[in-house]
mmCIF file of C-alpha atoms in Angstrom:
data_model
loop_
_atom_site.group_PDB
_atom_site.id
_atom_site.type_symbol
_atom_site.label_atom_id
_atom_site.label_comp_id
_atom_site.label_asym_id
_atom_site.label_seq_id
_atom_site.Cartn_x
_atom_site.Cartn_y
_atom_site.Cartn_z
ATOM 1 C CA UNK A 25 48.977 -51.674 16.431
ATOM 2 C CA UNK A 26 45.995 -49.972 14.822
ATOM 3 C CA UNK A 27 43.479 -50.407 17.611
ATOM 4 C CA UNK A 28 42.682 -47.796 20.229
ATOM 5 C CA UNK A 29 40.103 -47.551 23.023
ATOM 6 C CA UNK A 30 39.632 -43.874 22.215
ATOM 7 C CA UNK A 31 36.393 -43.050 20.416
ATOM 8 C CA UNK A 32 36.663 -41.483 16.986
ATOM 9 C CA UNK A 33 34.422 -38.507 16.320
ATOM 10 C CA UNK A 34 31.628 -39.277 13.889
ATOM 11 C CA UNK A 35 30.541 -36.703 11.313
ATOM 12 C CA UNK A 36 26.803 -36.558 10.680
ATOM 13 C CA UNK A 37 26.799 -34.079 7.782
ATOM 14 C CA UNK A 38 23.929 -32.177 9.368
ATOM 15 C CA UNK A 39 21.649 -35.231 9.482
ATOM 16 C CA UNK A 40 21.041 -36.572 12.990
ATOM 17 C CA UNK A 41 19.430 -39.717 11.551
ATOM 18 C CA UNK A 42 21.994 -40.531 8.873
ATOM 19 C CA UNK A 43 24.800 -42.956 8.186
ATOM 20 C CA UNK A 44 27.512 -42.714 10.851
ATOM 21 C CA UNK A 45 30.021 -45.376 9.840
ATOM 22 C CA UNK A 46 30.734 -48.460 7.750
ATOM 23 C CA UNK A 47 32.147 -51.550 9.454
ATOM 24 C CA UNK A 48 33.869 -53.978 7.095
ATOM 25 C CA UNK A 49 35.032 -57.544 7.401
ATOM 26 C CA UNK A 50 38.484 -58.353 6.013
ATOM 27 C CA UNK A 51 38.923 -61.913 4.651
ATOM 28 C CA UNK A 52 36.799 -62.475 1.568
ATOM 29 C CA UNK A 53 35.181 -59.043 1.857
ATOM 30 C CA UNK A 54 37.974 -56.521 1.336
ATOM 31 C CA UNK A 55 40.784 -58.894 0.396
ATOM 32 C CA UNK A 56 40.737 -62.179 -1.481
ATOM 33 C CA UNK A 57 42.198 -64.376 1.266
ATOM 34 C CA UNK A 58 39.530 -67.073 1.657
ATOM 35 C CA UNK A 59 41.380 -69.194 -0.901
ATOM 36 C CA UNK A 60 44.589 -68.699 1.115
ATOM 37 C CA UNK A 61 42.931 -70.044 4.276
ATOM 38 C CA UNK A 62 41.518 -73.001 2.379
ATOM 39 C CA UNK A 63 44.846 -73.755 0.726
ATOM 40 C CA UNK A 64 46.573 -73.656 4.108
ATOM 41 C CA UNK A 65 44.051 -76.093 5.579
ATOM 42 C CA UNK A 66 43.950 -78.447 2.593
ATOM 43 C CA UNK A 67 47.711 -78.747 2.199
ATOM 44 C CA UNK A 68 48.321 -79.220 5.915
ATOM 45 C CA UNK A 69 45.695 -81.937 6.241
ATOM 46 C CA UNK A 70 46.955 -83.660 3.090
ATOM 47 C CA UNK A 71 50.353 -83.947 4.770
ATOM 48 C CA UNK A 72 48.572 -85.415 7.814
ATOM 49 C CA UNK A 73 46.870 -88.000 5.584
ATOM 50 C CA UNK A 74 43.398 -86.468 5.333
ATOM 51 C CA UNK A 75 41.595 -85.043 2.315
ATOM 52 C CA UNK A 76 39.257 -82.081 2.767
ATOM 53 C CA UNK A 77 36.459 -81.422 0.275
ATOM 54 C CA UNK A 78 34.116 -78.589 -0.680
ATOM 55 C CA UNK A 79 31.595 -79.613 1.976
ATOM 56 C CA UNK A 80 34.311 -79.006 4.565
ATOM 57 C CA UNK A 81 35.047 -75.631 3.030
ATOM 58 C CA UNK A 82 31.454 -74.518 3.544
ATOM 59 C CA UNK A 83 31.802 -75.409 7.238
ATOM 60 C CA UNK A 84 35.085 -73.583 7.865
ATOM 61 C CA UNK A 85 34.592 -70.363 5.907
ATOM 62 C CA UNK A 86 34.324 -67.270 8.068
ATOM 63 C CA UNK A 87 35.950 -68.699 11.190
ATOM 64 C CA UNK A 88 36.434 -68.162 14.049
ATOM 65 C CA UNK A 89 39.611 -70.195 14.377
ATOM 66 C CA UNK A 90 38.492 -72.112 17.483
ATOM 67 C CA UNK A 91 35.296 -73.309 15.791
ATOM 68 C CA UNK A 92 37.140 -74.214 12.579
ATOM 69 C CA UNK A 93 39.855 -76.205 14.348
ATOM 70 C CA UNK A 94 37.303 -78.028 16.524
ATOM 71 C CA UNK A 95 35.392 -78.977 13.374
ATOM 72 C CA UNK A 96 38.461 -80.168 11.473
ATOM 73 C CA UNK A 97 39.707 -82.289 14.374
ATOM 74 C CA UNK A 98 36.271 -83.886 14.801
ATOM 75 C CA UNK A 99 35.867 -84.345 11.046
ATOM 76 C CA UNK A 100 39.243 -86.012 10.402
ATOM 77 C CA UNK A 101 40.117 -87.553 13.766
ATOM 78 C CA UNK A 102 43.630 -86.118 13.495
ATOM 79 C CA UNK A 103 45.617 -86.599 16.707
ATOM 80 C CA UNK A 104 46.446 -82.929 17.298
ATOM 81 C CA UNK A 105 44.957 -80.582 19.870
ATOM 82 C CA UNK A 106 42.776 -77.919 18.199
ATOM 83 C CA UNK A 107 44.902 -75.096 19.642
ATOM 84 C CA UNK A 108 48.113 -76.636 18.254
ATOM 85 C CA UNK A 109 46.440 -77.237 14.914
ATOM 86 C CA UNK A 110 45.409 -73.586 14.812
ATOM 87 C CA UNK A 111 49.040 -72.537 15.223
ATOM 88 C CA UNK A 112 50.070 -74.720 12.268
ATOM 89 C CA UNK A 113 47.268 -73.444 10.008
ATOM 90 C CA UNK A 114 47.959 -69.834 10.976
ATOM 91 C CA UNK A 115 51.653 -70.151 10.169
ATOM 92 C CA UNK A 116 50.950 -71.716 6.785
ATOM 93 C CA UNK A 117 48.427 -68.963 6.025
ATOM 94 C CA UNK A 118 50.923 -66.255 7.008
ATOM 95 C CA UNK A 119 53.520 -67.834 4.725
ATOM 96 C CA UNK A 120 51.034 -67.633 1.832
ATOM 97 C CA UNK A 121 50.416 -63.945 2.569
ATOM 98 C CA UNK A 122 54.081 -63.103 2.108
ATOM 99 C CA UNK A 123 53.611 -62.455 -1.600
ATOM 100 C CA UNK A 124 50.893 -59.862 -1.050
ATOM 101 C CA UNK A 125 47.117 -59.986 -0.923
ATOM 102 C CA UNK A 126 44.768 -59.114 -3.821
ATOM 103 C CA UNK A 127 41.911 -56.730 -3.061
ATOM 104 C CA UNK A 128 38.344 -57.723 -3.847
ATOM 105 C CA UNK A 129 36.728 -55.928 -6.813
ATOM 106 C CA UNK A 130 35.335 -52.583 -5.706
ATOM 107 C CA UNK A 131 37.118 -52.556 -2.337
ATOM 108 C CA UNK A 132 39.525 -49.690 -2.995
ATOM 109 C CA UNK A 133 36.833 -47.591 -4.699
ATOM 110 C CA UNK A 134 34.474 -48.050 -1.751
ATOM 111 C CA UNK A 135 37.125 -47.146 0.821
ATOM 112 C CA UNK A 136 38.139 -44.065 -1.165
ATOM 113 C CA UNK A 137 34.491 -42.998 -1.469
ATOM 114 C CA UNK A 138 33.980 -43.239 2.287
ATOM 115 C CA UNK A 139 37.124 -41.195 2.931
ATOM 116 C CA UNK A 140 36.121 -38.545 0.396
ATOM 117 C CA UNK A 141 32.774 -38.037 2.166
ATOM 118 C CA UNK A 142 34.120 -38.190 5.708
ATOM 119 C CA UNK A 143 32.363 -41.444 6.580
ATOM 120 C CA UNK A 144 34.488 -43.360 9.117
ATOM 121 C CA UNK A 145 35.398 -46.928 8.202
ATOM 122 C CA UNK A 146 36.514 -49.600 10.652
ATOM 123 C CA UNK A 147 37.720 -53.078 9.793
ATOM 124 C CA UNK A 148 36.287 -55.814 12.011
ATOM 125 C CA UNK A 149 37.873 -59.215 11.442
ATOM 126 C CA UNK A 150 37.836 -62.661 13.034
ATOM 127 C CA UNK A 151 41.494 -62.963 12.030
ATOM 128 C CA UNK A 152 44.080 -62.317 14.701
ATOM 129 C CA UNK A 153 46.105 -59.113 15.016
ATOM 130 C CA UNK A 154 49.320 -60.458 13.485
ATOM 131 C CA UNK A 155 47.392 -61.529 10.360
ATOM 132 C CA UNK A 156 45.562 -58.196 10.103
ATOM 133 C CA UNK A 157 48.828 -56.269 10.280
ATOM 134 C CA UNK A 158 50.265 -58.311 7.404
ATOM 135 C CA UNK A 159 47.146 -57.775 5.266
ATOM 136 C CA UNK A 160 47.191 -54.029 5.984
ATOM 137 C CA UNK A 161 50.477 -53.797 4.112
ATOM 138 C CA UNK A 162 48.495 -54.522 0.945
ATOM 139 C CA UNK A 163 45.182 -52.969 1.949
ATOM 140 C CA UNK A 164 46.432 -49.794 3.628
ATOM 141 C CA UNK A 165 45.867 -48.943 7.300
ATOM 142 C CA UNK A 166 45.150 -45.313 6.368
ATOM 143 C CA UNK A 167 41.692 -46.329 5.124
ATOM 144 C CA UNK A 168 40.472 -47.137 8.641
ATOM 145 C CA UNK A 169 39.799 -45.285 11.868
ATOM 146 C CA UNK A 170 40.929 -48.514 13.542
ATOM 147 C CA UNK A 171 40.864 -52.282 13.060
ATOM 148 C CA UNK A 172 39.657 -54.983 15.453
ATOM 149 C CA UNK A 173 40.963 -58.558 15.485
ATOM 150 C CA UNK A 174 39.283 -61.708 16.668
ATOM 151 C CA UNK A 175 41.829 -62.001 19.495
ATOM 152 C CA UNK A 176 41.035 -58.488 20.770
ATOM 153 C CA UNK A 177 37.461 -59.018 21.959
ATOM 154 C CA UNK A 178 36.104 -61.452 24.573
ATOM 155 C CA UNK A 179 33.926 -63.166 21.959
ATOM 156 C CA UNK A 180 34.430 -62.914 18.223
ATOM 157 C CA UNK A 181 31.997 -63.577 15.374
ATOM 158 C CA UNK A 182 29.260 -64.893 15.234
ATOM 159 C CA UNK A 183 28.751 -63.004 18.502
ATOM 160 C CA UNK A 184 27.954 -59.283 18.170
ATOM 161 C CA UNK A 185 30.818 -58.168 20.442
ATOM 162 C CA UNK A 186 33.305 -56.983 17.777
ATOM 163 C CA UNK A 187 30.707 -54.890 15.940
ATOM 164 C CA UNK A 188 29.328 -53.442 19.173
ATOM 165 C CA UNK A 189 32.884 -52.553 20.195
ATOM 166 C CA UNK A 190 33.508 -50.863 16.843
ATOM 167 C CA UNK A 191 30.350 -48.760 17.197
ATOM 168 C CA UNK A 192 31.319 -47.861 20.771
ATOM 169 C CA UNK A 193 34.778 -46.669 19.738
ATOM 170 C CA UNK A 194 33.224 -44.519 17.026
ATOM 171 C CA UNK A 195 30.619 -43.092 19.380
ATOM 172 C CA UNK A 196 28.016 -44.339 16.900
ATOM 173 C CA UNK A 197 24.677 -46.134 17.101
ATOM 174 C CA UNK A 198 24.784 -49.698 15.714
ATOM 175 C CA UNK A 199 21.603 -49.052 13.702
ATOM 176 C CA UNK A 200 23.464 -46.253 11.912
ATOM 177 C CA UNK A 201 26.537 -48.363 11.083
ATOM 178 C CA UNK A 202 26.345 -50.548 7.973
ATOM 179 C CA UNK A 203 28.190 -53.859 8.249
ATOM 180 C CA UNK A 204 29.690 -55.396 5.093
ATOM 181 C CA UNK A 205 30.374 -59.146 5.299
ATOM 182 C CA UNK A 206 30.926 -62.188 3.095
ATOM 183 C CA UNK A 207 30.056 -65.167 5.344
ATOM 184 C CA UNK A 208 27.037 -66.361 7.324
ATOM 185 C CA UNK A 209 29.153 -66.151 10.495
ATOM 186 C CA UNK A 210 29.928 -62.477 9.931
ATOM 187 C CA UNK A 211 26.389 -61.646 8.849
ATOM 188 C CA UNK A 212 25.083 -63.196 12.077
ATOM 189 C CA UNK A 213 27.468 -61.036 14.102
ATOM 190 C CA UNK A 214 26.443 -57.821 12.359
ATOM 191 C CA UNK A 215 22.745 -58.558 12.660
ATOM 192 C CA UNK A 216 23.069 -59.540 16.337
ATOM 193 C CA UNK A 217 24.716 -56.155 16.930
ATOM 194 C CA UNK A 218 21.674 -54.418 15.456
ATOM 195 C CA UNK A 219 23.393 -53.145 12.315
ATOM 196 C CA UNK A 220 21.989 -53.149 8.776
ATOM 197 C CA UNK A 221 24.059 -55.663 6.802
ATOM 198 C CA UNK A 222 25.288 -55.929 3.236
ATOM 199 C CA UNK A 223 26.331 -59.484 2.385
ATOM 200 C CA UNK A 224 28.657 -60.128 -0.548
ATOM 201 C CA UNK A 225 29.042 -63.933 -0.407
ATOM 202 C CA UNK A 226 32.500 -65.305 -1.180
ATOM 203 C CA UNK A 227 32.132 -69.075 -0.678
ATOM 204 C CA UNK A 228 29.018 -70.003 1.310
ATOM 205 C CA UNK A 229 25.609 -68.888 0.042
ATOM 206 C CA UNK A 230 23.726 -66.191 1.974
ATOM 207 C CA UNK A 231 20.013 -65.615 1.520
ATOM 208 C CA UNK A 232 18.354 -62.166 1.645
ATOM 209 C CA UNK A 233 16.464 -61.359 4.852
ATOM 210 C CA UNK A 234 14.878 -58.330 6.529
ATOM 211 C CA UNK A 235 17.615 -55.803 7.257
ATOM 212 C CA UNK A 236 20.042 -57.717 5.018
ATOM 213 C CA UNK A 237 20.930 -56.908 1.414
ATOM 214 C CA UNK A 238 22.773 -59.551 -0.627
ATOM 215 C CA UNK A 239 24.890 -58.325 -3.548
ATOM 216 C CA UNK A 240 27.257 -60.047 -5.984
ATOM 217 C CA UNK A 241 30.145 -57.595 -5.523
ATOM 218 C CA UNK A 242 31.358 -54.549 -3.627
ATOM 219 C CA UNK A 243 31.188 -52.794 -6.975
ATOM 220 C CA UNK A 244 27.422 -52.425 -6.370
ATOM 221 C CA UNK A 245 27.956 -50.664 -3.027
ATOM 222 C CA UNK A 246 27.855 -46.867 -3.131
ATOM 223 C CA UNK A 247 27.123 -44.047 -0.702
ATOM 224 C CA UNK A 248 23.482 -43.665 -1.711
ATOM 225 C CA UNK A 249 22.879 -47.356 -1.045
ATOM 226 C CA UNK A 250 24.607 -47.221 2.341
ATOM 227 C CA UNK A 251 22.583 -44.194 3.391
ATOM 228 C CA UNK A 252 19.337 -45.795 2.227
ATOM 229 C CA UNK A 253 19.943 -48.863 4.402
ATOM 230 C CA UNK A 254 20.323 -46.696 7.484
ATOM 231 C CA UNK A 255 17.368 -44.490 6.577
ATOM 232 C CA UNK A 256 15.150 -47.561 6.462
ATOM 233 C CA UNK A 257 16.148 -48.501 10.019
ATOM 234 C CA UNK A 258 16.116 -45.229 11.972
#
């Protein structure tokens, strides 16, 4: 278990208005798992006699699981309770993870940069704890002060709760924590928490907006950029 209710001390580097932390999504942001989720859903529904298409993919990307399963049941009319369907999809996804998970371009460099400059990083995911722990075998738990799963907060994304909880544990101000996300659901959560947001879209398009920077890759994210986003807000 990599979560803890204990706050992690935040280093300010002598600047009481500067960047305090970076809060990162997992699926599609740090690791290339969105295709794994889609493959799990497509293959399972094919066996149930239903074909999913790209329009469905735009609806399900970014979770949370309850919303996705409710949508898929309503969309296909499959005679399975959403909770039971979620168990089947989760198991198929976990099976796909067994071979390891590829990191997104720029992910390892960004995490190493944050560590080198003493900027705390937390991973905030809508995926459940058992999935996060599997992914951390490839990603490396040592990169993070802690990780938060979608089953560890009362309300997960698109609600702000997981990002507010991450800031609380760090003893940080949300406006001084940059959120990095890849889906509209995650972006909504970060913005509702009052954090500046960097969006790196993986499947669904995300438009620029005040307080939101849209980039093609994590390779464009560096420390100067992160600090500038906070400086513009505080």
